[in-house]
Amino acid sequence: GAGVSQSPRYKVAKRGQDVALRCDPISGHVSLFWYQQALGQGPEFLTYFQNEAQLDKSGLPSDRFFAERPEGSVSTLKIQRTQQEDSAVYLCASSSTGYEQYFGPGTRLTVT
Amino acid sequence: AQSVTQLDSQVPVFEEAPVELRCNYSSSVSVYLFWYVQYPNQGLQLLLKYLSGSTLVKGINGFEAEFNKSQTSFHLRKPSVHISDTAEYFCAVSGAGSYQLTFGKGTKLSVIP
């Protein structure tokens, strides 16, 4: 079956621009996660949804980061007024159990 | 707070040789442990997981790992590696009641023909 998909795969933004990253989870998965992976590092947790409820946003680095999942399926991660330090790969994962997470290919964001 | 240490950032190994990638975690509560593989420009693929039960866990592509609670380790092993195993491997942990994964910094496995 179809896995987790993310779009766009690559995004170049000028500093100060707003960006929106999309995640389509595996059908039927109630849990959805966002992670940020800086170059040469392991992924770091950003936020977690169960259905449409955002249950944990402790990893969001600043109030410029916002995530939503209004209908409990597709999720969007929005970054306002992008900064160079936001350059990273943003990974989305979904899960039916919460513990076993399946990742998408990621969106590589480059802020110039 | 949980933390994961992958002791080797890079591991070169000859084709058909055995390999062990080391992972230690720090947690005072029950944990769930995972190994993921990441090929260039791709997302993470789940190799194997320990949730409960037998401490020896078998995964895909011939990999296995052993959960050692006393040593807080979850080392990944494969008896004979192939060129196609060249990738970066991440160890991750989550705690009971918390789904977020904490990852190590990764180990780059290079298989030499």
CSV table of C-alpha atoms in Angstrom, one decimal:
chain,number,residue,atom,x,y,z
A,1,GLY,CA,0.0,0.0,0.0
A,2,ALA,CA,0.9,3.7,-0.2
A,3,GLY,CA,3.3,5.0,2.3
A,4,VAL,CA,3.7,8.4,3.9
A,5,SER,CA,4.1,11.1,1.2
A,6,GLN,CA,5.4,14.6,1.6
A,7,SER,CA,5.5,17.6,-0.6
A,8,PRO,CA,7.3,19.4,-1.8
A,9,ARG,CA,10.4,17.3,-1.7
A,10,TYR,CA,12.7,20.3,-2.0
A,11,LYS,CA,11.9,23.9,-1.0
A,12,VAL,CA,14.2,26.9,-1.3
A,13,ALA,CA,13.0,30.0,0.5
A,14,LYS,CA,14.5,33.4,1.0
A,15,ARG,CA,15.0,34.5,4.5
A,16,GLY,CA,11.8,36.1,5.9
A,17,GLN,CA,9.5,34.1,3.6
A,18,ASP,CA,6.7,31.8,4.9
A,19,VAL,CA,6.7,28.2,3.9
A,20,ALA,CA,4.1,25.3,4.2
A,21,LEU,CA,5.1,21.7,4.1
A,22,ARG,CA,2.5,19.0,3.5
A,23,CYS,CA,2.3,15.4,4.9
A,24,ASP,CA,-0.1,12.7,3.7
A,25,PRO,CA,0.0,9.9,6.3
A,26,ILE,CA,-0.8,6.2,5.7
A,27,SER,CA,-4.5,5.8,5.4
A,28,GLY,CA,-6.1,5.0,8.7
A,29,HIS,CA,-3.1,6.0,10.9
A,30,VAL,CA,-4.4,8.1,13.7
A,31,SER,CA,-1.0,9.3,15.0
A,32,LEU,CA,1.1,11.8,13.0
A,33,PHE,CA,4.5,13.2,13.9
A,34,TRP,CA,6.9,15.9,12.6
A,35,TYR,CA,10.6,15.7,13.1
A,36,GLN,CA,13.4,18.1,12.0
A,37,GLN,CA,16.7,16.6,10.8
A,38,ALA,CA,19.7,19.0,10.6
A,39,LEU,CA,22.6,18.0,8.4
A,40,GLY,CA,24.6,15.2,9.9
A,41,GLN,CA,22.3,14.8,12.9
A,42,GLY,CA,19.5,12.5,13.9
A,43,PRO,CA,15.9,13.6,13.6
A,44,GLU,CA,14.5,15.7,16.5
A,45,PHE,CA,10.9,15.6,17.5
A,46,LEU,CA,8.8,18.7,16.8
A,47,THR,CA,5.1,17.8,17.3
A,48,TYR,CA,2.6,15.0,17.6
A,49,PHE,CA,-1.1,14.7,16.6
A,50,GLN,CA,-3.7,12.1,17.5
A,51,ASN,CA,-6.4,12.5,14.9
A,52,GLU,CA,-6.9,16.2,14.7
A,53,ALA,CA,-5.7,16.9,18.2
A,54,GLN,CA,-2.2,18.3,18.7
A,55,LEU,CA,-1.2,16.5,21.9
A,56,ASP,CA,2.4,17.5,22.1
A,57,LYS,CA,4.2,20.5,20.6
A,58,SER,CA,7.0,20.6,23.0
A,59,GLY,CA,9.7,20.3,20.2
A,60,LEU,CA,8.6,23.3,18.2
A,61,PRO,CA,11.7,25.6,18.3
A,62,SER,CA,9.9,28.9,18.2
A,63,ASP,CA,6.5,30.4,17.8
A,64,ARG,CA,7.3,30.8,14.1
A,65,PHE,CA,6.6,27.1,13.7
A,66,PHE,CA,3.0,26.0,13.5
A,67,ALA,CA,1.4,22.7,12.6
A,68,GLU,CA,-2.2,21.6,12.0
A,69,ARG,CA,-4.2,18.6,11.0
A,70,PRO,CA,-7.7,19.9,10.8
A,71,GLU,CA,-9.5,16.8,9.5
A,72,GLY,CA,-7.3,14.2,11.2
A,73,SER,CA,-5.5,13.1,8.0
A,74,VAL,CA,-3.3,15.5,6.0
A,75,SER,CA,-1.0,17.7,8.1
A,76,THR,CA,0.7,20.9,7.3
A,77,LEU,CA,3.8,22.3,9.0
A,78,LYS,CA,4.1,26.1,8.5
A,79,ILE,CA,7.2,28.1,9.2
A,80,GLN,CA,6.8,31.9,9.3
A,81,ARG,CA,9.6,34.4,8.6
A,82,THR,CA,12.1,31.6,7.8
A,83,GLN,CA,15.6,32.0,9.1
A,84,GLN,CA,18.8,30.3,8.0
A,85,GLU,CA,18.8,28.0,11.0
A,86,ASP,CA,15.5,26.6,9.8
A,87,SER,CA,17.4,24.9,6.9
A,88,ALA,CA,16.9,21.1,7.5
A,89,VAL,CA,15.0,18.1,6.3
A,90,TYR,CA,11.5,18.0,7.8
A,91,LEU,CA,10.3,14.4,8.2
A,92,CYS,CA,6.7,13.3,8.8
A,93,ALA,CA,5.8,9.9,10.3
A,94,SER,CA,2.5,8.2,10.9
A,95,SER,CA,1.5,5.3,13.1
A,96,SER,CA,-1.5,3.2,14.0
A,97,THR,CA,-0.1,2.4,17.4
A,98,GLY,CA,1.9,5.4,18.2
A,99,TYR,CA,5.1,3.5,18.9
A,100,GLU,CA,5.9,2.0,15.4
A,101,GLN,CA,6.3,5.0,13.2
A,102,TYR,CA,6.6,5.0,9.4
A,103,PHE,CA,8.4,7.9,7.8
A,104,GLY,CA,8.0,9.8,4.6
A,105,PRO,CA,10.8,10.8,2.3
A,106,GLY,CA,11.1,14.3,3.9
A,107,THR,CA,11.1,17.8,2.6
A,108,ARG,CA,14.6,19.5,2.3
A,109,LEU,CA,14.2,23.1,3.2
A,110,THR,CA,17.0,25.5,2.3
A,111,VAL,CA,16.8,29.1,3.5
A,112,THR,CA,19.0,31.5,1.6
B,1,ALA,CA,15.0,13.1,29.7
B,2,GLN,CA,16.0,10.3,27.4
B,3,SER,CA,19.2,10.2,25.4
B,4,VAL,CA,20.7,7.8,22.9
B,5,THR,CA,24.4,7.4,22.2
B,6,GLN,CA,25.7,5.8,19.1
B,7,LEU,CA,29.3,5.2,19.8
B,8,ASP,CA,30.6,5.0,16.2
B,9,SER,CA,29.9,7.7,13.7
B,10,GLN,CA,31.4,5.7,10.8
B,11,VAL,CA,31.9,2.0,10.4
B,12,PRO,CA,33.7,0.6,7.4
B,13,VAL,CA,33.4,-3.2,6.9
B,14,PHE,CA,34.3,-5.5,4.1
B,15,GLU,CA,31.6,-7.3,2.1
B,16,GLU,CA,30.4,-10.6,3.7
B,17,ALA,CA,32.0,-9.7,7.0
B,18,PRO,CA,29.9,-9.4,10.2
B,19,VAL,CA,29.1,-6.0,11.6
B,20,GLU,CA,27.9,-4.6,15.0
B,21,LEU,CA,26.6,-1.1,15.4
B,22,ARG,CA,26.5,0.0,19.0
B,23,CYS,CA,23.7,1.9,20.7
B,24,ASN,CA,23.3,2.8,24.4
B,25,TYR,CA,20.4,4.7,25.9
B,26,SER,CA,19.8,6.6,29.0
B,27,SER,CA,16.4,6.3,30.6
B,28,SER,CA,15.0,5.6,34.1
B,29,VAL,CA,11.7,4.1,32.9
B,30,SER,CA,10.6,1.3,30.6
B,31,VAL,CA,11.6,2.0,27.1
B,32,TYR,CA,10.8,0.9,23.6
B,33,LEU,CA,13.8,0.6,21.2
B,34,PHE,CA,14.1,0.9,17.4
B,35,TRP,CA,16.6,0.8,14.7
B,36,TYR,CA,16.0,2.8,11.5
B,37,VAL,CA,18.0,2.8,8.2
B,38,GLN,CA,18.3,5.9,6.0
B,39,TYR,CA,19.5,5.7,2.4
B,40,PRO,CA,20.7,8.8,0.7
B,41,ASN,CA,18.0,11.4,0.1
B,42,GLN,CA,15.3,9.1,1.5
B,43,GLY,CA,13.3,8.9,4.7
B,44,LEU,CA,13.8,6.5,7.5
B,45,GLN,CA,12.9,2.8,7.2
B,46,LEU,CA,12.1,0.8,10.2
B,47,LEU,CA,14.6,-2.2,10.5
B,48,LEU,CA,13.4,-3.7,13.8
B,49,LYS,CA,11.8,-2.8,17.1
B,50,TYR,CA,11.8,-4.0,20.8
B,51,LEU,CA,8.5,-3.4,22.6
B,52,SER,CA,8.4,-6.3,25.0
B,53,GLY,CA,9.1,-10.0,25.1
B,54,SER,CA,12.2,-11.7,23.8
B,55,THR,CA,15.3,-9.6,24.1
B,56,LEU,CA,16.6,-10.9,20.8
B,57,VAL,CA,14.8,-9.1,18.0
B,58,LYS,CA,15.0,-10.0,14.3
B,59,GLY,CA,14.3,-7.5,11.6
B,60,ILE,CA,14.4,-7.0,7.9
B,61,ASN,CA,17.3,-7.6,5.6
B,62,GLY,CA,19.0,-10.1,8.0
B,63,PHE,CA,19.5,-7.6,10.8
B,64,GLU,CA,19.0,-8.5,14.5
B,65,ALA,CA,19.4,-6.6,17.8
B,66,GLU,CA,19.6,-7.6,21.4
B,67,PHE,CA,18.0,-5.6,24.2
B,68,ASN,CA,20.3,-5.6,27.3
B,69,LYS,CA,18.5,-3.9,30.2
B,70,SER,CA,21.5,-4.1,32.6
B,71,GLN,CA,23.8,-2.5,30.2
B,72,THR,CA,21.2,-0.2,28.7
B,73,SER,CA,22.2,-1.3,25.2
B,74,PHE,CA,20.5,-2.3,22.0
B,75,HIS,CA,23.3,-3.2,19.6
B,76,LEU,CA,22.5,-4.0,15.9
B,77,ARG,CA,24.2,-6.9,14.2
B,78,LYS,CA,24.3,-8.6,10.9
B,79,PRO,CA,26.4,-11.8,10.3
B,80,SER,CA,27.3,-11.0,6.7
B,81,VAL,CA,26.9,-7.6,5.1
B,82,HIS,CA,26.2,-6.7,1.5
B,83,ILE,CA,27.1,-3.7,-0.6
B,84,SER,CA,23.4,-2.7,-0.5
B,85,ASP,CA,23.6,-2.3,3.3
B,86,THR,CA,25.7,0.9,2.8
B,87,ALA,CA,23.5,3.5,4.5
B,88,GLU,CA,23.1,5.5,7.7
B,89,TYR,CA,21.6,3.7,10.7
B,90,PHE,CA,19.8,5.4,13.6
B,91,CYS,CA,19.0,4.0,17.0
B,92,ALA,CA,15.9,5.5,18.7
B,93,VAL,CA,14.1,5.2,22.0
B,94,SER,CA,10.6,6.1,23.3
B,95,GLY,CA,9.4,5.8,26.8
B,96,ALA,CA,6.2,4.3,28.2
B,97,GLY,CA,3.4,6.9,27.8
B,98,SER,CA,5.4,9.0,25.4
B,99,TYR,CA,5.4,8.3,21.7
B,100,GLN,CA,8.0,10.8,20.6
B,101,LEU,CA,11.2,9.2,19.4
B,102,THR,CA,14.6,10.3,20.6
B,103,PHE,CA,17.3,9.5,18.1
B,104,GLY,CA,21.0,9.0,18.2
B,105,LYS,CA,23.3,10.9,15.9
B,106,GLY,CA,23.6,8.0,13.5
B,107,THR,CA,26.2,5.5,12.3
B,108,LYS,CA,27.3,5.5,8.7
B,109,LEU,CA,28.0,2.0,7.5
B,110,SER,CA,30.2,1.7,4.5
B,111,VAL,CA,30.5,-1.8,2.9
B,112,ILE,CA,33.8,-2.2,1.0
B,113,PRO,CA,33.8,-4.6,-2.0
